[in-house]
CSV table of C-alpha atoms and ligand atoms in Angstrom, one decimal:
chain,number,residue,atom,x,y,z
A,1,UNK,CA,83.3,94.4,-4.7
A,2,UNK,CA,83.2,92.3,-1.4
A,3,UNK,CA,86.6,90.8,-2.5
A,4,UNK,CA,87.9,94.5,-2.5
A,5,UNK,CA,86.4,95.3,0.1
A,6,UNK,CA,88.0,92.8,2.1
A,7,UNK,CA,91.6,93.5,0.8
A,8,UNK,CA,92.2,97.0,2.0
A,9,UNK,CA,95.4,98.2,3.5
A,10,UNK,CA,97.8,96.0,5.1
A,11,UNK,CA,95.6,93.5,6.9
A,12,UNK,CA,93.0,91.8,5.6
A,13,UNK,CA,91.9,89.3,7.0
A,14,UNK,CA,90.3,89.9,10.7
A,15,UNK,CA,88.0,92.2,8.2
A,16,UNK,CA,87.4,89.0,6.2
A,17,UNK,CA,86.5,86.7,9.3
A,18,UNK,CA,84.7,89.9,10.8
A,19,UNK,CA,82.6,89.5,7.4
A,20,UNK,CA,81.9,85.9,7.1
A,21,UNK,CA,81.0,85.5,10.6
A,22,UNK,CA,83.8,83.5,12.5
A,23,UNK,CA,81.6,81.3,15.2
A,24,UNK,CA,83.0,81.3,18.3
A,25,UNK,CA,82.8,78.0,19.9
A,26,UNK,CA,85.2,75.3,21.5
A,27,UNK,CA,85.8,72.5,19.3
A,28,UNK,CA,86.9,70.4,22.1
A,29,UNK,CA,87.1,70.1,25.9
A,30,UNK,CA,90.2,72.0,27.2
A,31,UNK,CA,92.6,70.2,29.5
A,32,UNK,CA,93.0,71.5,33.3
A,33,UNK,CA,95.9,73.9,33.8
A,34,UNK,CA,97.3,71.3,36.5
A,35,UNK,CA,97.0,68.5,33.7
A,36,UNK,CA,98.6,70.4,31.3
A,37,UNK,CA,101.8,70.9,34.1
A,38,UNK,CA,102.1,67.5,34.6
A,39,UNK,CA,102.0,66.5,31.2
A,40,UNK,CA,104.8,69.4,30.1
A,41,UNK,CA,107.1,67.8,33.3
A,42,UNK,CA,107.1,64.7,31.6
A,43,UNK,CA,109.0,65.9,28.3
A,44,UNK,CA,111.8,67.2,30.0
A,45,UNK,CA,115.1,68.1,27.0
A,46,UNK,CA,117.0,71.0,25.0
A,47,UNK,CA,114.3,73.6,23.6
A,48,UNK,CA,115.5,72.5,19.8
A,49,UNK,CA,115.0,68.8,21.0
A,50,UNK,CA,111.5,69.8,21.7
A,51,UNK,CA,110.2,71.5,19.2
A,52,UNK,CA,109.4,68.6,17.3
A,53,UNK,CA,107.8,66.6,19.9
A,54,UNK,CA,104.5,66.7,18.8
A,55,UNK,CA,103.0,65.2,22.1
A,56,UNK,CA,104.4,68.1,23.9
A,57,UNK,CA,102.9,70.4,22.0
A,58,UNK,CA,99.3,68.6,21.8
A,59,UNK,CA,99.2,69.1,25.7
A,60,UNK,CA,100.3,72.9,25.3
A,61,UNK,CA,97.8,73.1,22.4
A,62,UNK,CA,95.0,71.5,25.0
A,63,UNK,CA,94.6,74.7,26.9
A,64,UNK,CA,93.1,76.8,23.9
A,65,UNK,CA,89.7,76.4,23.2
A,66,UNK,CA,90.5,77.5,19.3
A,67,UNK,CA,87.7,76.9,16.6
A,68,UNK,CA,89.4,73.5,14.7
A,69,UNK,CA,86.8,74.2,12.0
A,70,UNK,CA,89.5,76.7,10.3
A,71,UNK,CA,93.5,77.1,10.1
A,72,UNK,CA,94.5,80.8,12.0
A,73,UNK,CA,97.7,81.5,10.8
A,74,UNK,CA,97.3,85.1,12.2
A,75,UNK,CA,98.6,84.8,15.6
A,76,UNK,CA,100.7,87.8,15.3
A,77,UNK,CA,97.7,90.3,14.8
A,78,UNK,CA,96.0,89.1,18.3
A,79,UNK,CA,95.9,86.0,19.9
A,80,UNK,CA,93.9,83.7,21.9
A,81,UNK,CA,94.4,83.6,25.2
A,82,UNK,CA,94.0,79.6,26.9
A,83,UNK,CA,91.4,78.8,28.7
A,84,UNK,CA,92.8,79.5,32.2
A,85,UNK,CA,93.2,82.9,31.2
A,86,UNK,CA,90.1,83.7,30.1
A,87,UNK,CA,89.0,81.7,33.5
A,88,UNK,CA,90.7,83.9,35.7
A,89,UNK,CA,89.9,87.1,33.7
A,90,UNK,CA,86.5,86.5,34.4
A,91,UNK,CA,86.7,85.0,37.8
A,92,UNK,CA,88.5,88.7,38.4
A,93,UNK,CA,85.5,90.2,36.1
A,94,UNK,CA,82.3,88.2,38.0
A,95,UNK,CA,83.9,89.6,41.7
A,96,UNK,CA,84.4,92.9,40.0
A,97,UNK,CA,80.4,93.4,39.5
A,98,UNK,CA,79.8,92.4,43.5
A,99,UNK,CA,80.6,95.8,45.1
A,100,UNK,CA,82.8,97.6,42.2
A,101,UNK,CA,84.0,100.8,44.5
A,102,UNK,CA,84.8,98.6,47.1
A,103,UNK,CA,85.7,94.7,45.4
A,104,UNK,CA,87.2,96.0,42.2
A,105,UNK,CA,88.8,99.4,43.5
A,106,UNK,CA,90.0,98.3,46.9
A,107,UNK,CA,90.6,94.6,46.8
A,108,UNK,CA,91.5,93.7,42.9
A,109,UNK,CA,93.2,97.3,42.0
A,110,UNK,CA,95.6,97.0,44.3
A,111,UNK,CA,96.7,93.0,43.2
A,112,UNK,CA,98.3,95.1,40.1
A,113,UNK,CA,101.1,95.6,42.1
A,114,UNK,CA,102.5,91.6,42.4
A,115,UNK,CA,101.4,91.0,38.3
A,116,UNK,CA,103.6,94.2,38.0
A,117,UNK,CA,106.6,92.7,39.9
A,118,UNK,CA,106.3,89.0,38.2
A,119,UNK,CA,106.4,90.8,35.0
A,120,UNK,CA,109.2,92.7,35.9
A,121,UNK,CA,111.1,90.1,37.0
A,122,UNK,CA,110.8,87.9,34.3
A,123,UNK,CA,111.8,90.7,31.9
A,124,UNK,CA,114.9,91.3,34.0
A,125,UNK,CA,114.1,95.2,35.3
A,126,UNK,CA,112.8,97.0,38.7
A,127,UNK,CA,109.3,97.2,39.2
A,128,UNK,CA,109.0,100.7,39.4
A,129,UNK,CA,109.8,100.8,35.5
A,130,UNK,CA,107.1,98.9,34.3
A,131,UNK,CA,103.4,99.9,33.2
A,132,UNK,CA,100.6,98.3,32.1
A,133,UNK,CA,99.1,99.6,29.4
A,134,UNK,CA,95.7,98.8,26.8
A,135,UNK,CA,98.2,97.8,23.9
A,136,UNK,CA,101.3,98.6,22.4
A,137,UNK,CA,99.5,101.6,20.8
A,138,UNK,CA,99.1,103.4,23.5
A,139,UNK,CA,102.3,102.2,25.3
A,140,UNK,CA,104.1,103.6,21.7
A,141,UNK,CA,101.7,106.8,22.0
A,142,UNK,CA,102.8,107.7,25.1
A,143,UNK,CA,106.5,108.0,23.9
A,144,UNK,CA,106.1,109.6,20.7
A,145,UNK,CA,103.4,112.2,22.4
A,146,UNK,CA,105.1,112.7,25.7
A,147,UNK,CA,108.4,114.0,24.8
A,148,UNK,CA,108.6,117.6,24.0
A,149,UNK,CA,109.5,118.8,20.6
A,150,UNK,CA,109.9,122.3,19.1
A,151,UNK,CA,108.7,122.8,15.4
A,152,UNK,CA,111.4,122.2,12.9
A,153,UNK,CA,112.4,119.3,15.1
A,154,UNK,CA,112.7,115.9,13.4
A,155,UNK,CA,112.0,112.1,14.2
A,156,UNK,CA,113.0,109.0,11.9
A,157,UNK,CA,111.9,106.1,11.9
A,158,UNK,CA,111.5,103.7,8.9
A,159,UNK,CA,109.2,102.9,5.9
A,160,UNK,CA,107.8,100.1,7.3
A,161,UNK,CA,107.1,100.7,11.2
A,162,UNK,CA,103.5,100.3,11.9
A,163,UNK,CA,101.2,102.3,10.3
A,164,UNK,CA,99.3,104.0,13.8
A,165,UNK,CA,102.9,104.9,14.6
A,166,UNK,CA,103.9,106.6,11.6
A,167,UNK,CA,100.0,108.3,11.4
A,168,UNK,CA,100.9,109.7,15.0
A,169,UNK,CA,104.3,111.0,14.2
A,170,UNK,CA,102.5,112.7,11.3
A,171,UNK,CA,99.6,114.4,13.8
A,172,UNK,CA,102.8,116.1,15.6
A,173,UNK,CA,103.5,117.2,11.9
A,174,UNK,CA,100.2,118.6,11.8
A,175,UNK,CA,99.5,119.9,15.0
A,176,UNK,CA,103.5,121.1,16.4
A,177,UNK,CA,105.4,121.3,13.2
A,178,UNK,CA,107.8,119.3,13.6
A,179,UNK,CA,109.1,116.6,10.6
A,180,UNK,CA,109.1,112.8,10.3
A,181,UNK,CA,111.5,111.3,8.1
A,182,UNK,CA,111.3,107.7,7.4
A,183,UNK,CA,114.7,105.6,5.5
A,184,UNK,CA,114.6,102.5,3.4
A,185,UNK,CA,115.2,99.4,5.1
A,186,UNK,CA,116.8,96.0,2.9
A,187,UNK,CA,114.2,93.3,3.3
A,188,UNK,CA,114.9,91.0,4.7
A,189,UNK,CA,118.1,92.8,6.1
A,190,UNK,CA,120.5,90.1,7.1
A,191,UNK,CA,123.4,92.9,7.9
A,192,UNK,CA,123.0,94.3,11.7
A,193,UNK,CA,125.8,96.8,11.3
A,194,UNK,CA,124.5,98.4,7.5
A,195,UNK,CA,120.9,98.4,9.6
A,196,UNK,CA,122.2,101.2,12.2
A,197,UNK,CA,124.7,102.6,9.5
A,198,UNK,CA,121.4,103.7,7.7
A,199,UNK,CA,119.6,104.8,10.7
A,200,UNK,CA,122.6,106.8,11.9
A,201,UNK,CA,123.3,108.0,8.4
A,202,UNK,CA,119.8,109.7,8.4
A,203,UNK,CA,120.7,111.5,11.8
A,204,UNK,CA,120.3,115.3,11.5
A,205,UNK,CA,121.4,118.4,14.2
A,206,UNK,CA,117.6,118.4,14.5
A,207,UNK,CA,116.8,114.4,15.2
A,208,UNK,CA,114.6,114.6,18.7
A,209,UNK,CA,113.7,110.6,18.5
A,210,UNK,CA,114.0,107.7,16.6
A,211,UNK,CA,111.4,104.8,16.6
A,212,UNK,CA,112.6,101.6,15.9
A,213,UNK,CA,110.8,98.3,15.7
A,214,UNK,CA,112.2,95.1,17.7
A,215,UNK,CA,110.2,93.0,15.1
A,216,UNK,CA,109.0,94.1,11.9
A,217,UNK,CA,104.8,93.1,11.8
A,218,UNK,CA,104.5,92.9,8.0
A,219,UNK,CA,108.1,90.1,7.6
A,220,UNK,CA,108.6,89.3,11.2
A,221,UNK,CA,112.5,90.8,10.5
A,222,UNK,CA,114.1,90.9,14.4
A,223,UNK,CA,115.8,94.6,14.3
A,224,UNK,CA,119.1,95.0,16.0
A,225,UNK,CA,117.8,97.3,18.9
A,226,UNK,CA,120.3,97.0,21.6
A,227,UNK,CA,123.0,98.3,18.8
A,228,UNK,CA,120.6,100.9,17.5
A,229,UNK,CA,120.2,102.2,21.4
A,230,UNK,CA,123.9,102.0,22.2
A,231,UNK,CA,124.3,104.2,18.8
A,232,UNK,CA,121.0,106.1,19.6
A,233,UNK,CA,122.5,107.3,22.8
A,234,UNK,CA,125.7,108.3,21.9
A,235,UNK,CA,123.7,111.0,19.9
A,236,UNK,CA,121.7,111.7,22.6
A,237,UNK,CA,118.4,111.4,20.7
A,238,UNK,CA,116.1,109.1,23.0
A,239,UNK,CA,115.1,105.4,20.7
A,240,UNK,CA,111.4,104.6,21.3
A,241,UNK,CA,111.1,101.0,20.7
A,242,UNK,CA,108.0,99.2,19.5
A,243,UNK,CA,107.6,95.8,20.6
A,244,UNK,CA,104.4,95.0,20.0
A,245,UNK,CA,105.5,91.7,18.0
A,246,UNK,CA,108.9,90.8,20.0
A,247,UNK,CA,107.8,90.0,23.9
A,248,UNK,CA,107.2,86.6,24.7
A,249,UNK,CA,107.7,85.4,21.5
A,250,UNK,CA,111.6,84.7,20.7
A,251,UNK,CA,113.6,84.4,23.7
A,252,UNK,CA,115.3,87.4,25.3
A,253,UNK,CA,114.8,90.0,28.4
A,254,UNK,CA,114.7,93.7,28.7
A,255,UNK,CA,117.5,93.4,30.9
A,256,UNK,CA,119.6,91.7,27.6
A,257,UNK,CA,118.5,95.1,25.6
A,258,UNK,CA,119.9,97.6,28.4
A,259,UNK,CA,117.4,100.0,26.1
A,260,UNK,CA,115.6,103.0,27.5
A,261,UNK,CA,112.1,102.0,27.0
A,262,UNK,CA,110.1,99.5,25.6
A,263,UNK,CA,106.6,99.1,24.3
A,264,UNK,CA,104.6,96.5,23.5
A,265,UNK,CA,101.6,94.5,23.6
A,266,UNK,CA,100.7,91.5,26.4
A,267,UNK,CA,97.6,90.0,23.7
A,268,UNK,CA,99.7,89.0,20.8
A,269,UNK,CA,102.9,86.3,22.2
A,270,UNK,CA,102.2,86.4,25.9
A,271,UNK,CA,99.0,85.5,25.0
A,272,UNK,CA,96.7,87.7,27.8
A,273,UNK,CA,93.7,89.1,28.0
A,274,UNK,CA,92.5,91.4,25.4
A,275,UNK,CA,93.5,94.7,25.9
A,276,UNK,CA,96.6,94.5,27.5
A,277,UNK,CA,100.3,96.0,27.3
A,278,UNK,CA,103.0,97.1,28.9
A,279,UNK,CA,105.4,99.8,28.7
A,280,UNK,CA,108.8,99.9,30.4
A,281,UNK,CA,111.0,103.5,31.3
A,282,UNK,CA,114.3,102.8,32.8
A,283,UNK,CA,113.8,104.6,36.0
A,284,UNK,CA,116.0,107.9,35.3
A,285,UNK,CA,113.9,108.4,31.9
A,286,UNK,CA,110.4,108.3,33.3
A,287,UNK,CA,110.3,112.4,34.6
A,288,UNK,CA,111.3,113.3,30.4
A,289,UNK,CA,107.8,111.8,29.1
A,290,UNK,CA,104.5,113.1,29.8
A,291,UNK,CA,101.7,110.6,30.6
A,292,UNK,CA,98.8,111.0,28.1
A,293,UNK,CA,96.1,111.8,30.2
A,294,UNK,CA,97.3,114.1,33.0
A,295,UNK,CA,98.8,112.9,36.6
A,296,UNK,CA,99.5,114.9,39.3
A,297,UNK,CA,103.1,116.5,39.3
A,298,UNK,CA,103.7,114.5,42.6
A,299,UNK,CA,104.1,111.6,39.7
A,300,UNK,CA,106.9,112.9,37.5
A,301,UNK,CA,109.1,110.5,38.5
A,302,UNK,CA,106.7,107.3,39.2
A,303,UNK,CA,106.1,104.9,36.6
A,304,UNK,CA,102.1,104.5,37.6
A,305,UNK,CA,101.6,108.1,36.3
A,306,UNK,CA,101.2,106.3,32.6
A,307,UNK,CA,98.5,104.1,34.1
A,308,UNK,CA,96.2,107.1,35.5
A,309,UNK,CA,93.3,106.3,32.7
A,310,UNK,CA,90.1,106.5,34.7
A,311,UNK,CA,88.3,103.7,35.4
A,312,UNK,CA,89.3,100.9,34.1
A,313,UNK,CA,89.0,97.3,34.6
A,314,UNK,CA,90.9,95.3,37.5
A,315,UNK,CA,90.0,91.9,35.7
A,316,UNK,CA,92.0,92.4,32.3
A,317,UNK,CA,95.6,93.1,34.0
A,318,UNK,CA,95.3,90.5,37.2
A,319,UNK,CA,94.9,87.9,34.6
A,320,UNK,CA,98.2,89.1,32.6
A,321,UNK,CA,99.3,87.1,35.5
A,322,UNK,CA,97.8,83.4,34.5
A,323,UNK,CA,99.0,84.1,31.0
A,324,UNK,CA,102.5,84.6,32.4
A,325,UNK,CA,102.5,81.5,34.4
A,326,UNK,CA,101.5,79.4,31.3
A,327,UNK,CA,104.6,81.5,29.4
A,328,UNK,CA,106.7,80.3,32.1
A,329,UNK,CA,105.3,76.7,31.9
A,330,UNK,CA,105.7,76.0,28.4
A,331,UNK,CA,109.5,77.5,28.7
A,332,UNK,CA,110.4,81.0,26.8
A,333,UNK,CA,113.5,78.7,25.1
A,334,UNK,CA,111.0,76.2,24.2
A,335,UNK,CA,108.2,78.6,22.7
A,336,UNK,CA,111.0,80.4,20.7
A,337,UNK,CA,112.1,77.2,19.5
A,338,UNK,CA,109.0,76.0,18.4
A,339,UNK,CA,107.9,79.1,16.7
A,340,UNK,CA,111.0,78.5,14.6
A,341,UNK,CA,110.5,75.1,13.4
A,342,UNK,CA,106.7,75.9,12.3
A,343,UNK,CA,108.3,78.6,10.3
A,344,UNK,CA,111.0,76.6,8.8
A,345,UNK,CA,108.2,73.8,8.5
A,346,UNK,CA,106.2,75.0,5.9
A,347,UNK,CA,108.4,77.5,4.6
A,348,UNK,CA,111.0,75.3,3.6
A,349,UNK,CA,108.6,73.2,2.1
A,350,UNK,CA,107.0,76.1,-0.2
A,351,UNK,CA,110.4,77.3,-0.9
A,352,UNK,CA,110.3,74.1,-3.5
A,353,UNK,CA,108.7,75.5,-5.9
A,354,UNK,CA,110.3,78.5,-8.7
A,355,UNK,CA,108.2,81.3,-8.0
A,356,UNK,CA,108.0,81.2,-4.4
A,357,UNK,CA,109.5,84.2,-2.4
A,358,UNK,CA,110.3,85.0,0.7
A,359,UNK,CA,110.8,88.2,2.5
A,360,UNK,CA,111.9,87.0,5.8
A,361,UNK,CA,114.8,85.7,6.6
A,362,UNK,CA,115.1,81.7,7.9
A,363,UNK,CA,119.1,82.5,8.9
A,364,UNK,CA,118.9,82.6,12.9
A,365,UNK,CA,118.5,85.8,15.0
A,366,UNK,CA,117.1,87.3,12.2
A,367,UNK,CA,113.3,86.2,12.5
A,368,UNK,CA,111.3,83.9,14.5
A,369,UNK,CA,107.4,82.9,14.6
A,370,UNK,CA,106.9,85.0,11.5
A,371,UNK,CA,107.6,85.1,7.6
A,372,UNK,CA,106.1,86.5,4.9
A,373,UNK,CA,105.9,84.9,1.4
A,374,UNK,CA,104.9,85.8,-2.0
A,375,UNK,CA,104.0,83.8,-4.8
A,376,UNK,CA,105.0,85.3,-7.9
A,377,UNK,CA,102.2,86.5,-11.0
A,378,UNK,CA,99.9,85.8,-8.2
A,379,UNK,CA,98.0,89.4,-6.6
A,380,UNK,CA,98.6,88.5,-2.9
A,381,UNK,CA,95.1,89.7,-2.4
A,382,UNK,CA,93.3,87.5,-4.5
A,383,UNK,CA,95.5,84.8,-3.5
A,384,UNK,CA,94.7,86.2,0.5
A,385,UNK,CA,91.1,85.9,0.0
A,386,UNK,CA,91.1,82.5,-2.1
A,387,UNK,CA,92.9,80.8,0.9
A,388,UNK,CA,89.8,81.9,3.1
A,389,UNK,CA,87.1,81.2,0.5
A,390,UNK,CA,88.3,78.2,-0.6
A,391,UNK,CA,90.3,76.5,3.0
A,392,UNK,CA,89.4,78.8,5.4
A,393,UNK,CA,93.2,79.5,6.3
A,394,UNK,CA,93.4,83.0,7.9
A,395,UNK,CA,96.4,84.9,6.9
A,396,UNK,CA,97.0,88.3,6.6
A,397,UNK,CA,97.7,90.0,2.6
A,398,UNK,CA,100.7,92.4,2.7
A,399,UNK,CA,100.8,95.2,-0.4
A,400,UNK,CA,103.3,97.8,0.7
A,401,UNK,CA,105.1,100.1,-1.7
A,402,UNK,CA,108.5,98.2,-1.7
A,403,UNK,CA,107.1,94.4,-1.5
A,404,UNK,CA,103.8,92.1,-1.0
A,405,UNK,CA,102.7,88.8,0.4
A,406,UNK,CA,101.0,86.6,2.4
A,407,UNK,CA,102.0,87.0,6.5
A,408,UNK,CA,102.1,83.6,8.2
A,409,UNK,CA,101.9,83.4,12.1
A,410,UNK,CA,101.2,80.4,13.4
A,411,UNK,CA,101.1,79.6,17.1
A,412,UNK,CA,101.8,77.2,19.7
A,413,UNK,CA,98.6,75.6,19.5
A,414,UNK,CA,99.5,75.3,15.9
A,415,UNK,CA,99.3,71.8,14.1
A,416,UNK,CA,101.4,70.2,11.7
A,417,UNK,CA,98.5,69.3,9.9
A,418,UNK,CA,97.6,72.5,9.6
A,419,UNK,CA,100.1,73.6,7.8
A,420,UNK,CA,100.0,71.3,5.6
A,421,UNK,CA,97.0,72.3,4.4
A,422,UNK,CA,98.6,75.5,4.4
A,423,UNK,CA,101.2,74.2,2.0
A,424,UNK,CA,99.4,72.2,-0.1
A,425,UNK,CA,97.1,74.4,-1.3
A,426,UNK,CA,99.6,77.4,-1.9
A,427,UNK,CA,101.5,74.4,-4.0
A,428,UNK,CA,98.0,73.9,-5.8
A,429,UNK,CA,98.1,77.7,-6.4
A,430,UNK,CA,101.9,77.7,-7.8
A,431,UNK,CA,100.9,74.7,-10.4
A,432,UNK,CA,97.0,75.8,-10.9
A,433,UNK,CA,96.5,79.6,-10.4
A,434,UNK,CA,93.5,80.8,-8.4
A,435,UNK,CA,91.3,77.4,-9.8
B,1,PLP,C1,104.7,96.6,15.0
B,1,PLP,C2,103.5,96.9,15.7
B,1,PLP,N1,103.4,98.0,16.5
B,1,PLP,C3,102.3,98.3,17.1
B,1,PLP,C4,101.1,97.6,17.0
B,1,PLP,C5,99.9,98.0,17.8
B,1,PLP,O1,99.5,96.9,18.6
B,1,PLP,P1,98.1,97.0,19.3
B,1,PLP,O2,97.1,97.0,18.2
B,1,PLP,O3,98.0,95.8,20.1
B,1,PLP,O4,98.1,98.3,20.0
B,1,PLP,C6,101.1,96.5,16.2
B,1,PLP,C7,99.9,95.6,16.0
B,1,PLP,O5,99.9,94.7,15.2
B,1,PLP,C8,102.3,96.1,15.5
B,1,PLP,O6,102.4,95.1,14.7
């Protein structure tokens, strides 16, 4: 029963950790962020070069305080944030709680505004088009709910865009009538042109929207989005795009995308504070979607009418800031690269053995940090669980109608060694079974 219980739905196994009680302790002393700056000047070289220089990525790994007691290879659900991010979020939190009318409304509320214009300009767009957010969900909320619809209308999307985004296209169902139609996908799908042939071939006179994700969470499979907007838009049907997986992880800007919007989540690859994320509307687009909680009509048209949430806290976003300097330290080029070579580290290695599978694709541009892999006659939940039981490796089991397996996601705090365990005992598993 517990082992059922802890293999429902698509991810498993934060309900797993939840159950068992991960501690939450350092393991070791974290490094200084000024130690860690001087350290990553000293390994100067091409991103590929250095993402197998494992003293380079000790010094990055040095500003997590991580539990070393177990392997987390689910990054891509949430991640840790380093130390100096959780320093500064609650250096931000401890002045908040002085005065909080006066300290965290008038003196920290307003610091929004320069995070707001780093994290525009690092993403290659104006200021005035980006939002922060609580998560991708409500950055992806925000799109599907605030553009009008008439019943009968239809949106597409696919079979395997996240499930909150598919269960709020089906509350329009409910509530305004209108019709969500999701198409078939290959997995992995190695073909960027037959990926918007099938999304434009699903197009009907009555397509409103389209939701599209930038990276697939259950394979980690990198969707063509700037072709799907270019197509998109020659239809005239607005492309939401989710994300949640993409930003800060492989290496590209919004600017690169020339997309509409863009939704996505600041905790997973930029590695911020909990609770953070970030939506973009180019500028001329921001007046067609409503905010979801009501702003003044003296907003239409300004991108801080999606951020009118109530009270909220200052010390969460100013610290988006810290995490974005640490992005920026350790290199977006570098980080993508990195994220690669653990991939293709262990699952090149487990792609010895027969009845190993994978459903993401190791051909470039087509995935990055993560892969999915299935071990044939083995029930991916039993095999889920047995990795925790038995190694405590977290991972996440997949069972969706049209494939399963285990989600990898490691990090950049990530150790070789850690995947080697990883490895070794999914090996034992091909040879053994469950033993
Ligand atoms: C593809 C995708 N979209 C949206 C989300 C929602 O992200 P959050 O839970 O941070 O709102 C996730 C979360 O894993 C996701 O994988």
């Amino acid at each position: 029963m517990q082992s059922r219980r802890r293999f429902l739905g698509t991810f498993t196994l934060p309900a797993a950790a939840a159950a068992v009680g991960v501690p939450f302790r350092p393991t070791f002393l974290r490094a200084s962020a000024s130690d860690i700056a001087v350290e990553l000047k000293r390994h100067p070289g091409a991103p590929d070069a250095i993402a197998s220089d494992e003293d380079f990525w000790f010094e990055v790994s040095r500003a997590f305080t991580v539990d070393r007691t177990l392997v987390n290879l689910n990054n891509g659900g949430v991640s840790p944030a380093p130390g100096w991010v959780q320093d500064a979020m609650k250096r931000h939190l401890d002045y908040s709680n002085l005065a909080p009318p006066y300290t965290m409304w008038s003196i920290l509320e307003p610091q929004r505004e320069g995070v707001r214009e780093r994290m525009a300009r690092q993403w290659g767009v104006d200021k005035e088009e980006v939002a922060f957010t609580r998560n991708a969900s409500e950055s992806l909320q925000i799109m599907q709910l605030g553009l009008d619809f008439e019943r009968g209308d239809e949106v597409l999307t696919t079979t395997q865009d996240y499930p909150r985004m598919i269960t709020t296209f089906k509350q329009r169902e409910r509530r305004d009538g209108i019709v969500l139609r999701q198409i078939r996908i290959p997995i992995p799908a190695e073909d960027p042109a037959e990926v918007v042939r099938l999304f434009e071939g699903a197009i009907t006179p009555k397509t409103r929207a389209i939701l599209a994700s930038h990276m697939i969470n259950i394979t980690g499979q990198i969707l063509p989005v700037r072709e799907l907007s270019v197509m998109a838009r020659s239809h005239g049907i607005p492309l939401i795009i989710d994300g949640a997986h993409a930003l800060a992880h492989f290496d590209f800007t919004l600017a690169d995308l020339d997309v509409d919007n863009y939704s996505t989540s600041l905790h997973k690859w930029l590695f911020a504070p909990h609770g953070t994320g970030l939506l973009y509307v180019r500028r001329e687009k921001i007046q067609d979607v409503w905010p979801m909680m009501a702003a003044p009509d003296t907003m239409d048209d300004n991108i801080r009418k999606f951020e009118e949430i109530g009270t909220h806290p200052a010390a969460n976003y100013l610290a988006i800031g810290e995490a974005l300097t640490f992005h920026q330290g350790i290199g977006p080029a570098r980080k993508d690269a990195r994220l690669v070579y653990l991939r293709n580290y262990w699952a090149e290695r487990l792609l010895e053995h027969d009845r190993v599978r994978l459903h993401t694709s190791l051909k470039p541009g087509f995935a990055c940090g993560i892969a999915t892999v299935q071990v044939e006659g083995v029930d991916t939940g039993e095999l889920n669980n047995w990795l925790w039981d038995k190694h405590r490796i977290l991972s996440v089991g997949i069972k969706h109608p049209e494939f399963e397996g285990i989600r990898v996601s490691p990090s950049v705090y990530t150790r070789p060694e850690e995947l080697d365990r990883f490895v070794d005992a999914v090996g034992s598993v091909v040879k053994n079974g469950l033993a």
